Amino acid sequence: MAKPCFAEYMDIGQSRYRAWLLGASAAVPVIVAALLSLVRDNVSTASSVLVLVLVVVAASSTGVRLAGLVAALSSGLFFDLFLTQPYGTLAVTNPDDIGALVLLLAVGAAVTELALWGRRQQAGSSRRLGYLDGVLSAAEKVAARDPDPADLIALVTTELTALLGLDGCRYGPVAPHLRVVVQPDGQVRSGERAIDVERSGLPTEEEILLPVRNAGQTVGGFVLTTASRVRRPTPEQLRVAVLLADQVGTVVTRPAGNGRGPLTR
């Protein structure tokens, strides 16, 4: 019997974490509302709502939208059950309690979306920092007094694989004739047809050429493969890939008297 791969273990772990998180998001508001019911004669409705909102904020901060929504719904349900008259039923007779319940649900949903937006912004900033680190590492190699083209190619190959989520990436000093090509502006074309990569993804049945250019001339190329699943890199990622490839072009075309010179073909 084949052993599960690392990715499968990760998927199992994430599924268990998600299930645990959703269960906690549903259960914690029950406990909090039940505890608040013990002192409901001494705690205002507004204070109870704020405490339950904190529970929703905690669930939303995990970055799982469903967890935040489950926490908001559970908080609203058990706020109604434990903290509004008549107690122990889902009926609400006091207009102020109805307003508080609606406010709790609305604030819970809004906080969930705000938390997710903040996490997306943070993730985007981290990705852009990663792109910058990759380009700077390549630029440092280029700026070296006697740069080794092989070292730079190895570095850029690694960066491209991580950046685009590739299955394979190899460099050739002579660019092969492939139908799918990444253009200097980051656009991907198959022959004369532009590919909407964000919608359709990179082709999985064909190799993709990322030309290595210097002074507008193609001096080599990286051959990219994405056969196992569809990848949808952003235009920003593709432009960074072009920039990384161009760093290689400035080194492999240097004359022998200025660095190690071009690679042997």
PDB file of C-alpha atoms in Angstrom:
ATOM      1  CA  MET A   1       0.000   0.000   0.000  1.00  0.00           C
ATOM      2  CA  ALA A   2       1.350   3.415  -0.953  1.00  0.00           C
ATOM      3  CA  LYS A   3       2.158   5.749   1.906  1.00  0.00           C
ATOM      4  CA  PRO A   4       0.425   9.142   1.965  1.00  0.00           C
ATOM      5  CA  CYS A   5       2.636  11.942   0.670  1.00  0.00           C
ATOM      6  CA  PHE A   6       3.476  15.068   2.668  1.00  0.00           C
ATOM      7  CA  ALA A   7       0.828  17.117   0.795  1.00  0.00           C
ATOM      8  CA  GLU A   8      -1.838  14.566   1.757  1.00  0.00           C
ATOM      9  CA  TYR A   9      -0.805  14.779   5.414  1.00  0.00           C
ATOM     10  CA  MET A  10      -1.058  18.572   5.153  1.00  0.00           C
ATOM     11  CA  ASP A  11      -4.559  18.334   3.636  1.00  0.00           C
ATOM     12  CA  ILE A  12      -5.671  15.962   6.421  1.00  0.00           C
ATOM     13  CA  GLY A  13      -4.238  18.294   9.056  1.00  0.00           C
ATOM     14  CA  GLN A  14      -5.940  21.326   7.541  1.00  0.00           C
ATOM     15  CA  SER A  15      -9.282  19.492   7.333  1.00  0.00           C
ATOM     16  CA  ARG A  16      -9.063  18.502  10.990  1.00  0.00           C
ATOM     17  CA  TYR A  17      -8.079  22.030  11.996  1.00  0.00           C
ATOM     18  CA  ARG A  18     -11.004  23.480  10.035  1.00  0.00           C
ATOM     19  CA  ALA A  19     -13.468  21.019  11.572  1.00  0.00           C
ATOM     20  CA  TRP A  20     -12.151  21.775  15.076  1.00  0.00           C
ATOM     21  CA  LEU A  21     -12.320  25.510  14.406  1.00  0.00           C
ATOM     22  CA  LEU A  22     -15.913  25.403  13.150  1.00  0.00           C
ATOM     23  CA  GLY A  23     -16.936  23.325  16.153  1.00  0.00           C
ATOM     24  CA  ALA A  24     -15.317  25.791  18.533  1.00  0.00           C
ATOM     25  CA  SER A  25     -16.897  28.734  16.701  1.00  0.00           C
ATOM     26  CA  ALA A  26     -20.324  27.198  17.295  1.00  0.00           C
ATOM     27  CA  ALA A  27     -19.700  26.057  20.877  1.00  0.00           C
ATOM     28  CA  VAL A  28     -17.877  28.989  22.496  1.00  0.00           C
ATOM     29  CA  PRO A  29     -20.801  31.461  22.055  1.00  0.00           C
ATOM     30  CA  VAL A  30     -23.052  28.901  23.792  1.00  0.00           C
ATOM     31  CA  ILE A  31     -20.734  28.783  26.799  1.00  0.00           C
ATOM     32  CA  VAL A  32     -20.277  32.553  26.916  1.00  0.00           C
ATOM     33  CA  ALA A  33     -24.008  33.241  26.598  1.00  0.00           C
ATOM     34  CA  ALA A  34     -24.769  30.651  29.291  1.00  0.00           C
ATOM     35  CA  LEU A  35     -22.261  32.276  31.659  1.00  0.00           C
ATOM     36  CA  LEU A  36     -23.681  35.731  30.947  1.00  0.00           C
ATOM     37  CA  SER A  37     -27.165  34.424  31.736  1.00  0.00           C
ATOM     38  CA  LEU A  38     -26.016  33.768  35.298  1.00  0.00           C
ATOM     39  CA  VAL A  39     -25.446  37.497  35.809  1.00  0.00           C
ATOM     40  CA  ARG A  40     -27.956  38.898  33.325  1.00  0.00           C
ATOM     41  CA  ASP A  41     -29.729  40.885  36.037  1.00  0.00           C
ATOM     42  CA  ASN A  42     -26.498  42.783  36.687  1.00  0.00           C
ATOM     43  CA  VAL A  43     -25.177  43.097  33.124  1.00  0.00           C
ATOM     44  CA  SER A  44     -26.794  45.300  30.499  1.00  0.00           C
ATOM     45  CA  THR A  45     -27.847  43.956  27.108  1.00  0.00           C
ATOM     46  CA  ALA A  46     -25.293  46.189  25.383  1.00  0.00           C
ATOM     47  CA  SER A  47     -22.483  44.756  27.515  1.00  0.00           C
ATOM     48  CA  SER A  48     -23.568  41.202  26.681  1.00  0.00           C
ATOM     49  CA  VAL A  49     -23.599  42.043  22.985  1.00  0.00           C
ATOM     50  CA  LEU A  50     -20.077  43.460  23.190  1.00  0.00           C
ATOM     51  CA  VAL A  51     -18.785  40.315  24.925  1.00  0.00           C
ATOM     52  CA  LEU A  52     -20.303  38.126  22.207  1.00  0.00           C
ATOM     53  CA  VAL A  53     -18.870  40.396  19.510  1.00  0.00           C
ATOM     54  CA  LEU A  54     -15.421  39.729  20.976  1.00  0.00           C
ATOM     55  CA  VAL A  55     -16.050  36.008  20.482  1.00  0.00           C
ATOM     56  CA  VAL A  56     -16.944  36.655  16.837  1.00  0.00           C
ATOM     57  CA  VAL A  57     -13.812  38.777  16.396  1.00  0.00           C
ATOM     58  CA  ALA A  58     -11.680  35.934  17.777  1.00  0.00           C
ATOM     59  CA  ALA A  59     -13.248  33.447  15.338  1.00  0.00           C
ATOM     60  CA  SER A  60     -12.907  35.867  12.422  1.00  0.00           C
ATOM     61  CA  SER A  61      -9.229  36.509  13.164  1.00  0.00           C
ATOM     62  CA  THR A  62      -8.424  32.930  12.131  1.00  0.00           C
ATOM     63  CA  GLY A  63      -8.988  33.921   8.499  1.00  0.00           C
ATOM     64  CA  VAL A  64     -11.707  31.320   7.922  1.00  0.00           C
ATOM     65  CA  ARG A  65     -14.833  33.149   6.769  1.00  0.00           C
ATOM     66  CA  LEU A  66     -17.173  30.308   7.713  1.00  0.00           C
ATOM     67  CA  ALA A  67     -15.816  30.266  11.267  1.00  0.00           C
ATOM     68  CA  GLY A  68     -16.653  33.949  11.703  1.00  0.00           C
ATOM     69  CA  LEU A  69     -20.134  33.518  10.262  1.00  0.00           C
ATOM     70  CA  VAL A  70     -20.821  30.432  12.397  1.00  0.00           C
ATOM     71  CA  ALA A  71     -19.709  32.341  15.491  1.00  0.00           C
ATOM     72  CA  ALA A  72     -21.957  35.283  14.556  1.00  0.00           C
ATOM     73  CA  LEU A  73     -25.002  33.046  14.003  1.00  0.00           C
ATOM     74  CA  SER A  74     -24.338  31.032  17.162  1.00  0.00           C
ATOM     75  CA  SER A  75     -23.903  34.233  19.179  1.00  0.00           C
ATOM     76  CA  GLY A  76     -27.183  35.633  17.842  1.00  0.00           C
ATOM     77  CA  LEU A  77     -29.069  32.396  18.486  1.00  0.00           C
ATOM     78  CA  PHE A  78     -27.898  31.922  22.078  1.00  0.00           C
ATOM     79  CA  PHE A  79     -28.079  35.624  22.887  1.00  0.00           C
ATOM     80  CA  ASP A  80     -31.759  35.288  22.003  1.00  0.00           C
ATOM     81  CA  LEU A  81     -32.138  32.053  23.974  1.00  0.00           C
ATOM     82  CA  PHE A  82     -30.317  33.041  27.191  1.00  0.00           C
ATOM     83  CA  LEU A  83     -30.338  36.830  27.343  1.00  0.00           C
ATOM     84  CA  THR A  84     -33.643  38.102  25.923  1.00  0.00           C
ATOM     85  CA  GLN A  85     -37.122  37.732  27.400  1.00  0.00           C
ATOM     86  CA  PRO A  86     -38.905  35.353  27.416  1.00  0.00           C
ATOM     87  CA  TYR A  87     -35.828  33.372  28.446  1.00  0.00           C
ATOM     88  CA  GLY A  88     -35.360  29.848  27.120  1.00  0.00           C
ATOM     89  CA  THR A  89     -37.245  30.482  23.867  1.00  0.00           C
ATOM     90  CA  LEU A  90     -36.364  31.990  20.508  1.00  0.00           C
ATOM     91  CA  ALA A  91     -39.174  34.520  20.764  1.00  0.00           C
ATOM     92  CA  VAL A  92     -38.192  38.189  21.236  1.00  0.00           C
ATOM     93  CA  THR A  93     -40.786  40.640  22.492  1.00  0.00           C
ATOM     94  CA  ASN A  94     -38.742  43.668  23.524  1.00  0.00           C
ATOM     95  CA  PRO A  95     -37.942  45.991  20.570  1.00  0.00           C
ATOM     96  CA  ASP A  96     -34.610  46.898  22.192  1.00  0.00           C
ATOM     97  CA  ASP A  97     -33.637  43.216  22.327  1.00  0.00           C
ATOM     98  CA  ILE A  98     -34.605  42.817  18.673  1.00  0.00           C
ATOM     99  CA  GLY A  99     -32.354  45.762  17.796  1.00  0.00           C
ATOM    100  CA  ALA A 100     -29.497  44.314  19.842  1.00  0.00           C
ATOM    101  CA  LEU A 101     -29.880  40.931  18.137  1.00  0.00           C
ATOM    102  CA  VAL A 102     -29.859  42.471  14.657  1.00  0.00           C
ATOM    103  CA  LEU A 103     -26.877  44.613  15.610  1.00  0.00           C
ATOM    104  CA  LEU A 104     -24.995  41.568  16.909  1.00  0.00           C
ATOM    105  CA  LEU A 105     -25.513  39.665  13.653  1.00  0.00           C
ATOM    106  CA  ALA A 106     -24.629  42.691  11.501  1.00  0.00           C
ATOM    107  CA  VAL A 107     -21.507  43.559  13.465  1.00  0.00           C
ATOM    108  CA  GLY A 108     -20.438  39.917  13.491  1.00  0.00           C
ATOM    109  CA  ALA A 109     -20.716  39.636   9.710  1.00  0.00           C
ATOM    110  CA  ALA A 110     -18.977  42.990   9.174  1.00  0.00           C
ATOM    111  CA  VAL A 111     -16.122  42.127  11.529  1.00  0.00           C
ATOM    112  CA  THR A 112     -15.649  38.815   9.739  1.00  0.00           C
ATOM    113  CA  GLU A 113     -15.258  40.527   6.373  1.00  0.00           C
ATOM    114  CA  LEU A 114     -12.953  43.210   7.786  1.00  0.00           C
ATOM    115  CA  ALA A 115     -10.722  40.588   9.389  1.00  0.00           C
ATOM    116  CA  LEU A 116     -10.523  38.637   6.141  1.00  0.00           C
ATOM    117  CA  TRP A 117      -9.735  41.803   4.193  1.00  0.00           C
ATOM    118  CA  GLY A 118      -6.924  42.603   6.614  1.00  0.00           C
ATOM    119  CA  ARG A 119      -5.466  39.109   6.284  1.00  0.00           C
ATOM    120  CA  ARG A 120      -5.618  39.343   2.489  1.00  0.00           C
ATOM    121  CA  GLN A 121      -3.800  42.670   2.588  1.00  0.00           C
ATOM    122  CA  GLN A 122      -1.155  41.212   4.885  1.00  0.00           C
ATOM    123  CA  ALA A 123      -0.745  38.170   2.653  1.00  0.00           C
ATOM    124  CA  GLY A 124      -0.412  40.412  -0.395  1.00  0.00           C
ATOM    125  CA  SER A 125       2.266  42.488   1.316  1.00  0.00           C
ATOM    126  CA  SER A 126       4.165  39.337   2.280  1.00  0.00           C
ATOM    127  CA  ARG A 127       4.023  38.052  -1.294  1.00  0.00           C
ATOM    128  CA  ARG A 128       5.298  41.342  -2.682  1.00  0.00           C
ATOM    129  CA  LEU A 129       8.123  41.320  -0.154  1.00  0.00           C
ATOM    130  CA  GLY A 130       8.989  37.797  -1.292  1.00  0.00           C
ATOM    131  CA  TYR A 131       9.060  38.911  -4.938  1.00  0.00           C
ATOM    132  CA  LEU A 132      11.348  41.797  -4.010  1.00  0.00           C
ATOM    133  CA  ASP A 133      13.693  39.511  -2.078  1.00  0.00           C
ATOM    134  CA  GLY A 134      13.990  37.219  -5.102  1.00  0.00           C
ATOM    135  CA  VAL A 135      14.767  40.058  -7.483  1.00  0.00           C
ATOM    136  CA  LEU A 136      17.282  41.593  -5.069  1.00  0.00           C
ATOM    137  CA  SER A 137      19.053  38.256  -4.640  1.00  0.00           C
ATOM    138  CA  ALA A 138      19.396  37.963  -8.410  1.00  0.00           C
ATOM    139  CA  ALA A 139      20.525  41.594  -8.684  1.00  0.00           C
ATOM    140  CA  GLU A 140      23.236  40.979  -6.077  1.00  0.00           C
ATOM    141  CA  LYS A 141      24.559  38.106  -8.190  1.00  0.00           C
ATOM    142  CA  VAL A 142      24.542  40.316 -11.279  1.00  0.00           C
ATOM    143  CA  ALA A 143      26.334  43.128  -9.446  1.00  0.00           C
ATOM    144  CA  ALA A 144      29.102  40.819  -8.277  1.00  0.00           C
ATOM    145  CA  ARG A 145      32.509  41.604  -9.687  1.00  0.00           C
ATOM    146  CA  ASP A 146      32.897  38.148 -11.219  1.00  0.00           C
ATOM    147  CA  PRO A 147      29.390  36.635 -11.288  1.00  0.00           C
ATOM    148  CA  ASP A 148      29.023  32.934 -11.977  1.00  0.00           C
ATOM    149  CA  PRO A 149      26.285  32.452 -14.594  1.00  0.00           C
ATOM    150  CA  ALA A 150      25.592  28.910 -13.373  1.00  0.00           C
ATOM    151  CA  ASP A 151      24.978  30.142  -9.807  1.00  0.00           C
ATOM    152  CA  LEU A 152      22.644  32.877 -11.027  1.00  0.00           C
ATOM    153  CA  ILE A 153      20.725  30.450 -13.252  1.00  0.00           C
ATOM    154  CA  ALA A 154      20.312  28.044 -10.325  1.00  0.00           C
ATOM    155  CA  LEU A 155      19.057  30.887  -8.118  1.00  0.00           C
ATOM    156  CA  VAL A 156      16.578  32.176 -10.714  1.00  0.00           C
ATOM    157  CA  THR A 157      15.356  28.633 -11.442  1.00  0.00           C
ATOM    158  CA  THR A 158      14.542  28.208  -7.754  1.00  0.00           C
ATOM    159  CA  GLU A 159      12.870  31.621  -7.551  1.00  0.00           C
ATOM    160  CA  LEU A 160      10.757  30.996 -10.663  1.00  0.00           C
ATOM    161  CA  THR A 161       9.625  27.600  -9.403  1.00  0.00           C
ATOM    162  CA  ALA A 162       8.447  29.088  -6.115  1.00  0.00           C
ATOM    163  CA  LEU A 163       7.028  32.263  -7.658  1.00  0.00           C
ATOM    164  CA  LEU A 164       4.831  30.534 -10.253  1.00  0.00           C
ATOM    165  CA  GLY A 165       4.278  27.220  -8.445  1.00  0.00           C
ATOM    166  CA  LEU A 166       5.933  25.255 -11.232  1.00  0.00           C
ATOM    167  CA  ASP A 167       6.394  21.505 -11.543  1.00  0.00           C
ATOM    168  CA  GLY A 168       9.593  22.005 -13.503  1.00  0.00           C
ATOM    169  CA  CYS A 169      11.903  24.765 -14.691  1.00  0.00           C
ATOM    170  CA  ARG A 170      15.067  24.385 -16.755  1.00  0.00           C
ATOM    171  CA  TYR A 171      17.355  26.814 -18.538  1.00  0.00           C
ATOM    172  CA  GLY A 172      18.729  26.510 -22.048  1.00  0.00           C
ATOM    173  CA  PRO A 173      21.321  28.806 -23.663  1.00  0.00           C
ATOM    174  CA  VAL A 174      19.303  28.563 -26.876  1.00  0.00           C
ATOM    175  CA  ALA A 175      15.573  29.279 -26.511  1.00  0.00           C
ATOM    176  CA  PRO A 176      13.516  26.410 -27.970  1.00  0.00           C
ATOM    177  CA  HIS A 177      10.663  27.054 -30.379  1.00  0.00           C
ATOM    178  CA  LEU A 178       7.582  26.685 -28.173  1.00  0.00           C
ATOM    179  CA  ARG A 179       4.078  27.833 -28.957  1.00  0.00           C
ATOM    180  CA  VAL A 180       3.322  29.281 -25.500  1.00  0.00           C
ATOM    181  CA  VAL A 181       5.572  32.234 -24.654  1.00  0.00           C
ATOM    182  CA  VAL A 182       5.716  34.761 -21.809  1.00  0.00           C
ATOM    183  CA  GLN A 183       5.982  38.217 -23.365  1.00  0.00           C
ATOM    184  CA  PRO A 184       8.189  41.055 -22.038  1.00  0.00           C
ATOM    185  CA  ASP A 185       5.137  42.717 -20.458  1.00  0.00           C
ATOM    186  CA  GLY A 186       4.213  39.505 -18.604  1.00  0.00           C
ATOM    187  CA  GLN A 187       1.389  38.551 -20.953  1.00  0.00           C
ATOM    188  CA  VAL A 188       1.250  34.891 -21.966  1.00  0.00           C
ATOM    189  CA  ARG A 189       0.518  34.115 -25.615  1.00  0.00           C
ATOM    190  CA  SER A 190      -0.128  30.874 -27.442  1.00  0.00           C
ATOM    191  CA  GLY A 191       0.773  31.700 -31.017  1.00  0.00           C
ATOM    192  CA  GLU A 192      -1.177  34.854 -31.782  1.00  0.00           C
ATOM    193  CA  ARG A 193      -3.730  34.284 -29.024  1.00  0.00           C
ATOM    194  CA  ALA A 194      -3.411  35.944 -25.629  1.00  0.00           C
ATOM    195  CA  ILE A 195      -4.157  33.662 -22.664  1.00  0.00           C
ATOM    196  CA  ASP A 196      -6.151  35.011 -19.733  1.00  0.00           C
ATOM    197  CA  VAL A 197      -3.938  33.362 -17.120  1.00  0.00           C
ATOM    198  CA  GLU A 198      -5.869  34.660 -14.113  1.00  0.00           C
ATOM    199  CA  ARG A 199      -9.016  33.009 -15.463  1.00  0.00           C
ATOM    200  CA  SER A 200      -7.797  29.956 -17.403  1.00  0.00           C
ATOM    201  CA  GLY A 201      -4.426  29.394 -15.773  1.00  0.00           C
ATOM    202  CA  LEU A 202      -1.145  28.443 -17.360  1.00  0.00           C
ATOM    203  CA  PRO A 203      -1.371  25.639 -19.946  1.00  0.00           C
ATOM    204  CA  THR A 204      -0.863  22.210 -18.377  1.00  0.00           C
ATOM    205  CA  GLU A 205      -0.416  20.201 -21.576  1.00  0.00           C
ATOM    206  CA  GLU A 206       2.342  22.317 -23.123  1.00  0.00           C
ATOM    207  CA  GLU A 207       5.711  23.623 -22.050  1.00  0.00           C
ATOM    208  CA  ILE A 208       5.977  27.394 -21.649  1.00  0.00           C
ATOM    209  CA  LEU A 209       8.913  29.489 -22.772  1.00  0.00           C
ATOM    210  CA  LEU A 210      10.130  32.358 -20.608  1.00  0.00           C
ATOM    211  CA  PRO A 211      12.706  34.025 -22.879  1.00  0.00           C
ATOM    212  CA  VAL A 212      15.937  35.362 -21.423  1.00  0.00           C
ATOM    213  CA  ARG A 213      16.610  38.699 -23.081  1.00  0.00           C
ATOM    214  CA  ASN A 214      19.372  41.265 -23.167  1.00  0.00           C
ATOM    215  CA  ALA A 215      19.089  44.580 -25.009  1.00  0.00           C
ATOM    216  CA  GLY A 216      15.904  43.340 -26.662  1.00  0.00           C
ATOM    217  CA  GLN A 217      17.527  40.174 -28.036  1.00  0.00           C
ATOM    218  CA  THR A 218      16.649  36.642 -26.901  1.00  0.00           C
ATOM    219  CA  VAL A 219      19.811  34.979 -25.589  1.00  0.00           C
ATOM    220  CA  GLY A 220      18.335  31.887 -23.942  1.00  0.00           C
ATOM    221  CA  GLY A 221      15.209  30.753 -22.187  1.00  0.00           C
ATOM    222  CA  PHE A 222      13.638  29.021 -19.226  1.00  0.00           C
ATOM    223  CA  VAL A 223      11.257  26.179 -20.061  1.00  0.00           C
ATOM    224  CA  LEU A 224       8.393  26.054 -17.553  1.00  0.00           C
ATOM    225  CA  THR A 225       6.071  23.117 -16.893  1.00  0.00           C
ATOM    226  CA  THR A 226       2.854  23.050 -14.856  1.00  0.00           C
ATOM    227  CA  ALA A 227       1.477  19.602 -15.656  1.00  0.00           C
ATOM    228  CA  SER A 228       0.111  18.472 -12.280  1.00  0.00           C
ATOM    229  CA  ARG A 229      -2.501  21.201 -11.753  1.00  0.00           C
ATOM    230  CA  VAL A 230      -3.615  24.569 -13.064  1.00  0.00           C
ATOM    231  CA  ARG A 231      -1.641  27.563 -11.793  1.00  0.00           C
ATOM    232  CA  ARG A 232      -3.049  31.076 -12.020  1.00  0.00           C
ATOM    233  CA  PRO A 233      -0.218  33.548 -11.372  1.00  0.00           C
ATOM    234  CA  THR A 234      -1.109  37.223 -11.207  1.00  0.00           C
ATOM    235  CA  PRO A 235       0.152  39.743 -13.794  1.00  0.00           C
ATOM    236  CA  GLU A 236       2.478  41.035 -11.064  1.00  0.00           C
ATOM    237  CA  GLN A 237       4.010  37.575 -10.601  1.00  0.00           C
ATOM    238  CA  LEU A 238       4.524  37.170 -14.342  1.00  0.00           C
ATOM    239  CA  ARG A 239       6.238  40.554 -14.626  1.00  0.00           C
ATOM    240  CA  VAL A 240       8.542  39.601 -11.754  1.00  0.00           C
ATOM    241  CA  ALA A 241       9.327  36.349 -13.606  1.00  0.00           C
ATOM    242  CA  VAL A 242      10.298  38.369 -16.709  1.00  0.00           C
ATOM    243  CA  LEU A 243      12.503  40.627 -14.586  1.00  0.00           C
ATOM    244  CA  LEU A 244      14.252  37.622 -13.038  1.00  0.00           C
ATOM    245  CA  ALA A 245      14.881  36.093 -16.462  1.00  0.00           C
ATOM    246  CA  ASP A 246      16.318  39.379 -17.727  1.00  0.00           C
ATOM    247  CA  GLN A 247      18.794  39.376 -14.832  1.00  0.00           C
ATOM    248  CA  VAL A 248      20.206  36.164 -16.293  1.00  0.00           C
ATOM    249  CA  GLY A 249      20.413  37.793 -19.726  1.00  0.00           C
ATOM    250  CA  THR A 250      22.719  40.525 -18.464  1.00  0.00           C
ATOM    251  CA  VAL A 251      25.219  37.948 -17.141  1.00  0.00           C
ATOM    252  CA  VAL A 252      25.283  35.213 -19.796  1.00  0.00           C
ATOM    253  CA  THR A 253      26.059  37.779 -22.513  1.00  0.00           C
ATOM    254  CA  ARG A 254      28.933  39.518 -20.713  1.00  0.00           C
ATOM    255  CA  PRO A 255      32.213  39.350 -22.627  1.00  0.00           C
ATOM    256  CA  ALA A 256      34.969  37.132 -21.222  1.00  0.00           C
ATOM    257  CA  GLY A 257      36.958  40.168 -20.047  1.00  0.00           C
ATOM    258  CA  ASN A 258      34.097  41.398 -17.863  1.00  0.00           C
ATOM    259  CA  GLY A 259      33.034  38.513 -15.663  1.00  0.00           C
ATOM    260  CA  ARG A 260      32.905  34.844 -16.580  1.00  0.00           C
ATOM    261  CA  GLY A 261      31.281  35.520 -19.935  1.00  0.00           C
ATOM    262  CA  PRO A 262      28.543  33.624 -21.744  1.00  0.00           C
ATOM    263  CA  LEU A 263      27.860  29.999 -21.042  1.00  0.00           C
ATOM    264  CA  THR A 264      29.282  27.451 -23.423  1.00  0.00           C
ATOM    265  CA  ARG A 265      26.657  26.405 -25.932  1.00  0.00           C
TER     266      ARG A 265
END
